[in-house]
Short mmCIF file of C-alpha atoms in Angstrom, two decimals:
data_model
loop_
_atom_site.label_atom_id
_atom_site.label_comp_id
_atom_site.label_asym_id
_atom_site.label_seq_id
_atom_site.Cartn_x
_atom_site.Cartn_y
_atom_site.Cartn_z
CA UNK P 95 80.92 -3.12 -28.40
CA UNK P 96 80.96 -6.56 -29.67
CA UNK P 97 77.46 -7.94 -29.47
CA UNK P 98 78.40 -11.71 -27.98
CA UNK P 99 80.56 -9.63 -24.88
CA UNK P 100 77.52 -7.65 -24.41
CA UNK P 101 75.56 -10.81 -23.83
CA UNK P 102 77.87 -12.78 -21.89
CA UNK P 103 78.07 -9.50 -19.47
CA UNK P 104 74.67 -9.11 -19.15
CA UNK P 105 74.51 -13.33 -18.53
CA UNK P 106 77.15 -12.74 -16.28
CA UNK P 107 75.22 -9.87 -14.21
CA UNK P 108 72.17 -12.11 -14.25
CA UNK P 109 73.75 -14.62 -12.64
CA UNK P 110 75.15 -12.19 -9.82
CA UNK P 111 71.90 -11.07 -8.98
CA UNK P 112 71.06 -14.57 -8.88
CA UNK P 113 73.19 -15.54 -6.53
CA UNK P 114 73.11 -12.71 -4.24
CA UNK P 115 69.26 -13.58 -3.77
CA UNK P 116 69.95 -17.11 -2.94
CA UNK P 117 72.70 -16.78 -0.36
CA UNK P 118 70.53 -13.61 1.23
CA UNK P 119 67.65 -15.94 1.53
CA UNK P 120 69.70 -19.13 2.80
CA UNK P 121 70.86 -17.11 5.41
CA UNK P 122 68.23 -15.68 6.65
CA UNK P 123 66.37 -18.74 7.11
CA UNK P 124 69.16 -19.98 9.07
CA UNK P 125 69.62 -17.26 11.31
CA UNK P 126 68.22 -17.94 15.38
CA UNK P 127 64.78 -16.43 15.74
CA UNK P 128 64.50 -12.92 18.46
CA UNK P 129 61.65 -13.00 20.55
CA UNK P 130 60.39 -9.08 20.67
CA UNK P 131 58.84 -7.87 23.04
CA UNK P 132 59.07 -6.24 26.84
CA UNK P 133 61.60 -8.25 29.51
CA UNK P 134 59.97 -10.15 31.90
CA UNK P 135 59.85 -8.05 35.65
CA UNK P 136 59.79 -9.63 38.87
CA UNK P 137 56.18 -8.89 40.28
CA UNK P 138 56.47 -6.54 43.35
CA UNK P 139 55.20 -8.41 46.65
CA UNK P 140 51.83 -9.00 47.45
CA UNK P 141 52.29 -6.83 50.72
CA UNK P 142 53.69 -3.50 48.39
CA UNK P 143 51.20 -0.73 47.93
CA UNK P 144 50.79 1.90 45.53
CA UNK P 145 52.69 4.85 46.89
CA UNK P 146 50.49 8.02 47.76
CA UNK P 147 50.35 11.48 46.64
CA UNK P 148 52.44 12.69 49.66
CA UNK P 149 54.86 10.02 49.48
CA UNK P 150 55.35 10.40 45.77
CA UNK P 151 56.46 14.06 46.42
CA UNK P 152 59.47 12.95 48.29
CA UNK P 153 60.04 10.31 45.84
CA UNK P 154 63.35 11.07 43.57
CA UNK P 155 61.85 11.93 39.92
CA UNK P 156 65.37 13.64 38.03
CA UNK P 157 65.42 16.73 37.33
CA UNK P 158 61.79 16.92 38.11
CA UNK P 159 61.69 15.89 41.66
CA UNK P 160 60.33 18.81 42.62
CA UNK P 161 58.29 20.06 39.52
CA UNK P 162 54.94 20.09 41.81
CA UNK P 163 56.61 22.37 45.01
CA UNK P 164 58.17 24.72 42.79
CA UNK P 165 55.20 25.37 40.80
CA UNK P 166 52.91 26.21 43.89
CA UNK P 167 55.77 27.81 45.09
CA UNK P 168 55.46 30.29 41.51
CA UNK P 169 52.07 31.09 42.52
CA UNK P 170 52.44 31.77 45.91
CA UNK P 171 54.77 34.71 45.35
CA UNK P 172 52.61 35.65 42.23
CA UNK P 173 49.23 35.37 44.14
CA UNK P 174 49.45 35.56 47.64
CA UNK P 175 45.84 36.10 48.51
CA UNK P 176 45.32 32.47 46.69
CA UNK P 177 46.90 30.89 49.56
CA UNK P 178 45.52 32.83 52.61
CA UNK P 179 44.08 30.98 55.33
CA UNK P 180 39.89 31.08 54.69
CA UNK P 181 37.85 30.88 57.77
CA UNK P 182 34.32 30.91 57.40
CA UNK P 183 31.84 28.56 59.62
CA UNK P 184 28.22 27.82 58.77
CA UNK P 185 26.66 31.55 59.59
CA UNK P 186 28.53 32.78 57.10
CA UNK P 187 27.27 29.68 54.80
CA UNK P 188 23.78 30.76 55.63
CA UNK P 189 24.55 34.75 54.93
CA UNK P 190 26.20 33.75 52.10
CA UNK P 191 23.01 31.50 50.43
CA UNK P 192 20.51 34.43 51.85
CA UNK P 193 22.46 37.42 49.90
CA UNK P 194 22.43 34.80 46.99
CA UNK P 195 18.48 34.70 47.28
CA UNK P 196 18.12 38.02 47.51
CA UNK P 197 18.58 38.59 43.80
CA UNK P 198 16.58 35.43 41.78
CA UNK P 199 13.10 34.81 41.59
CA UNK P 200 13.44 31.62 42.92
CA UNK P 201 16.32 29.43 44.03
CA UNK P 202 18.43 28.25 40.97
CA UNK P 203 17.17 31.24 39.14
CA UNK P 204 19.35 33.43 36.88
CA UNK P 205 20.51 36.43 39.30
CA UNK P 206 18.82 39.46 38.17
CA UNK P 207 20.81 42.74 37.34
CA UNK P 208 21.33 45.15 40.34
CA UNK P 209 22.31 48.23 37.81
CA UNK P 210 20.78 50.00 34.81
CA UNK P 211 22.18 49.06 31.92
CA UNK P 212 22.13 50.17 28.45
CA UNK P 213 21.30 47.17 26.49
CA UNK P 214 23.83 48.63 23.85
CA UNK P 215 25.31 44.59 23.43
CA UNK P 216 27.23 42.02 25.09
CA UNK P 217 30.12 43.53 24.72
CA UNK P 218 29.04 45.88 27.25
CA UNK P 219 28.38 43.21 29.95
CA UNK P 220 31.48 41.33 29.56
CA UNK P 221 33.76 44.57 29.32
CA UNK P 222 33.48 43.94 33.58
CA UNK P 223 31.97 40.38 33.97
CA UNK P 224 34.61 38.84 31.51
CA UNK P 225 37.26 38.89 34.63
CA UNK P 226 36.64 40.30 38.35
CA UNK P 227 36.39 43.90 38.36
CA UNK P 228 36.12 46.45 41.11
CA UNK P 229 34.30 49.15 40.61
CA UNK P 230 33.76 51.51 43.51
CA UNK P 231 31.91 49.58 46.18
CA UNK P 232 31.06 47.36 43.69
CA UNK P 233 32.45 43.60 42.78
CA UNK P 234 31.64 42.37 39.29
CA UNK P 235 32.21 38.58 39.18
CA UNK P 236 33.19 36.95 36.19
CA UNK P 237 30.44 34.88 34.06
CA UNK P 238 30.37 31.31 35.25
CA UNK P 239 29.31 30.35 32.10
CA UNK P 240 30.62 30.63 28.46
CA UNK P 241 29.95 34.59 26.50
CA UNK P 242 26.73 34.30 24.59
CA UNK P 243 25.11 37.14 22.38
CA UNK P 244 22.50 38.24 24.33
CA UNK P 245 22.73 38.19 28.55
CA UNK P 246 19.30 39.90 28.74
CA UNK P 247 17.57 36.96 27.60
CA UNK P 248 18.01 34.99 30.83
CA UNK P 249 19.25 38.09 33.03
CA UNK P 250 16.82 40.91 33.60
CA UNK P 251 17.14 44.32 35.26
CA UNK P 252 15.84 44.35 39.21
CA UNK P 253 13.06 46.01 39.90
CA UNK P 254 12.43 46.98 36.30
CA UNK P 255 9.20 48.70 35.98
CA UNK P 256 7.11 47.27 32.96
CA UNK P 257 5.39 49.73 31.01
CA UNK P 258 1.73 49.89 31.49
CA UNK P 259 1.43 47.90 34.51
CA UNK P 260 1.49 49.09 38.38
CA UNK P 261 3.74 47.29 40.47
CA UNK P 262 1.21 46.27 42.64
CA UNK P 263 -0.58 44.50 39.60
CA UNK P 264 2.58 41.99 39.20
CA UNK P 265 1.61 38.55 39.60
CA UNK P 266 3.53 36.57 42.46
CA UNK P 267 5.58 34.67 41.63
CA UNK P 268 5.01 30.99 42.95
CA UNK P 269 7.85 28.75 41.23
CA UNK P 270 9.69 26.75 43.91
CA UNK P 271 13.53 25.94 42.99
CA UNK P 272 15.44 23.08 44.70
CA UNK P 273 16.69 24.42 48.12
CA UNK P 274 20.52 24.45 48.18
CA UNK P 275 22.44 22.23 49.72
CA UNK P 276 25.65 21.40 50.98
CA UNK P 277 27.33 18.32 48.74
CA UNK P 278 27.55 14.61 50.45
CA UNK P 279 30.52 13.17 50.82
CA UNK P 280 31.14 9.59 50.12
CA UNK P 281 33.39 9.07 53.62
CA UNK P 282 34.28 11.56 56.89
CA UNK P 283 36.80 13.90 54.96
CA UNK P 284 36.54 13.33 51.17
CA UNK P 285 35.83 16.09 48.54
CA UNK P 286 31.80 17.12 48.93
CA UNK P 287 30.39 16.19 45.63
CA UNK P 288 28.90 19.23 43.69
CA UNK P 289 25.54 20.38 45.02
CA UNK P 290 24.03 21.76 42.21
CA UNK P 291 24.00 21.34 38.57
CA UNK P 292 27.13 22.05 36.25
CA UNK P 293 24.52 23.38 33.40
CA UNK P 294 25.74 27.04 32.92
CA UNK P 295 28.08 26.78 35.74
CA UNK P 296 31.00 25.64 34.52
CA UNK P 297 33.57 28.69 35.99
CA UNK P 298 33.63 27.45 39.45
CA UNK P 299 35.69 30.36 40.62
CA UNK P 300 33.01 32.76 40.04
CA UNK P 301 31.46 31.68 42.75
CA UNK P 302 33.76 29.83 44.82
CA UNK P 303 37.37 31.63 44.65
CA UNK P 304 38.85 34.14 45.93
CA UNK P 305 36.08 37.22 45.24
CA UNK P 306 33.72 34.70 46.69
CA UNK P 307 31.14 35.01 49.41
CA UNK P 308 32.61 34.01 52.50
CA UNK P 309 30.92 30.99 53.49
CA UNK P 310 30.86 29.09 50.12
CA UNK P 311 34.52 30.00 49.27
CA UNK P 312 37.36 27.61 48.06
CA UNK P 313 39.83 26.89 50.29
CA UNK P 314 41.68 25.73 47.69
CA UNK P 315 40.98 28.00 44.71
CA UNK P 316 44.59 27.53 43.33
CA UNK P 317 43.56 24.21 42.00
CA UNK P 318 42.16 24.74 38.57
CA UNK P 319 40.71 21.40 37.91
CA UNK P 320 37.53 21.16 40.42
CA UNK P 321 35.87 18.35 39.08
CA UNK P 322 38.78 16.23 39.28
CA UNK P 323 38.04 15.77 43.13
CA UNK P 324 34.58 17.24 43.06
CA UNK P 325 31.92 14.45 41.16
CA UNK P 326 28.93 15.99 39.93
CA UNK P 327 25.75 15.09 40.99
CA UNK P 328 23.47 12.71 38.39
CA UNK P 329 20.21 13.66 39.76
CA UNK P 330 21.31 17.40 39.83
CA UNK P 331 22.56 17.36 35.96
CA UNK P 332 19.40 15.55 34.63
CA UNK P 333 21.61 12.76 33.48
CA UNK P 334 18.99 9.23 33.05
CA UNK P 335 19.33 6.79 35.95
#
């Protein structure tokens, strides 16, 4: 190729370029600024109020309008001893606490364990107290409390004779837990706040659903989330004023 059409091509792309960047930037800085952002909405009335939970139910939500109904409605006709009427009044509250007395050294106390056992590993205790299991007469409840390696360390055998000592030679024991309680409630008909602490507690069911004593029983154990309505006490859980 002859060397002066080389360079008046490559002068000639130079100047394209040139140009290309000038008008690009000319009209760009001529062009009307946008505004981003959201579009202004027309502030509902002072008098408007939040819709509740009821009224939001029969609110029209697409093809999830009724995403709430039909998913109780699942576990109704999966579980229908969840939704069974509970009737219990304080008597049975008071049975309930006594049987749950019967079994600790003092209130708040890990229960003790009403069987021999083998002490051949966890895996032995949680092969029933992982879920609710039936055994004969027998109802094990499921831990309320995360698996750890060894249950024996807080949960001892009843009436477990010590070797070497007489059981009349057993010290009394004179520790005093806190006295249970029903929760307060912060107005006439809202959710009792927890009256006890959440340390080591943290499956509410075991205690409070279905396999529950009668008398301290959810009425309401379909609902999986307790603490959203249920507060925990600060005084209870230790927590610094």
């Amino acid at each position: 190729m002859n060397p002066d059409f080389r360079t008046r091509l490559l002068a000639m792309g130079a100047v394209g370029v040139v140009t290309a960047v000038v008008v690009g930037y000319l009209t760009g800085t001529r062009m009307p600024k946008r505004e981003y952002g959201i579009d202004p909405v027309a502030e509902p009335p002072a008098t408007d109020r939040a819709p509740s939970y009821a009224q939001m139910r029969k609110l029209r939500r697409g093809p999830n309008a009724r995403m709430y109904e039909n998913a109780f409605l699942g576990l109704r006709r999966k579980n229908p001893e969840l939704f069974a009427a509970v009737v219990q009044s304080d008597a049975d509250r008071e049975r309930a606490l006594e049987a749950r007395r019967a079994r600790r050294a003092y209130e708040g106390a890990p229960p003790t364990i009403p069987h021999s056992v083998a002490q051949l590993g966890t895996s032995a205790c949680v092969g029933c107290h992982d879920k609710d299991v039936q055994i004969g007469g027998r109802h094990a409840l499921r831990l309320p409390h995360a698996n750890y390696a060894n249950c024996m360390q807080c949960h001892v055998v009843d009436g477990d004779p010590v070797p070497g000592i007489k059981d009349d030679e057993l010290p009394e024991n004179s520790f005093v837990g806190l006295e249970s309680q029903a929760g307060e409630r912060a107005w006439p008909g809202a959710p009792p706040t927890i009256p006890h602490s959440t340390l080591m507690r943290t499956e509410c069911g075991s205690c409070h659903g279905v396999a529950g004593r009668l008398g301290i029983r959810s009425t309401h154990p379909w609902r999986s989330s307790c603490q959203q309505c249920h507060a925990p006490s600060a005084a209870l859980n230790q927590r610094t004023p």
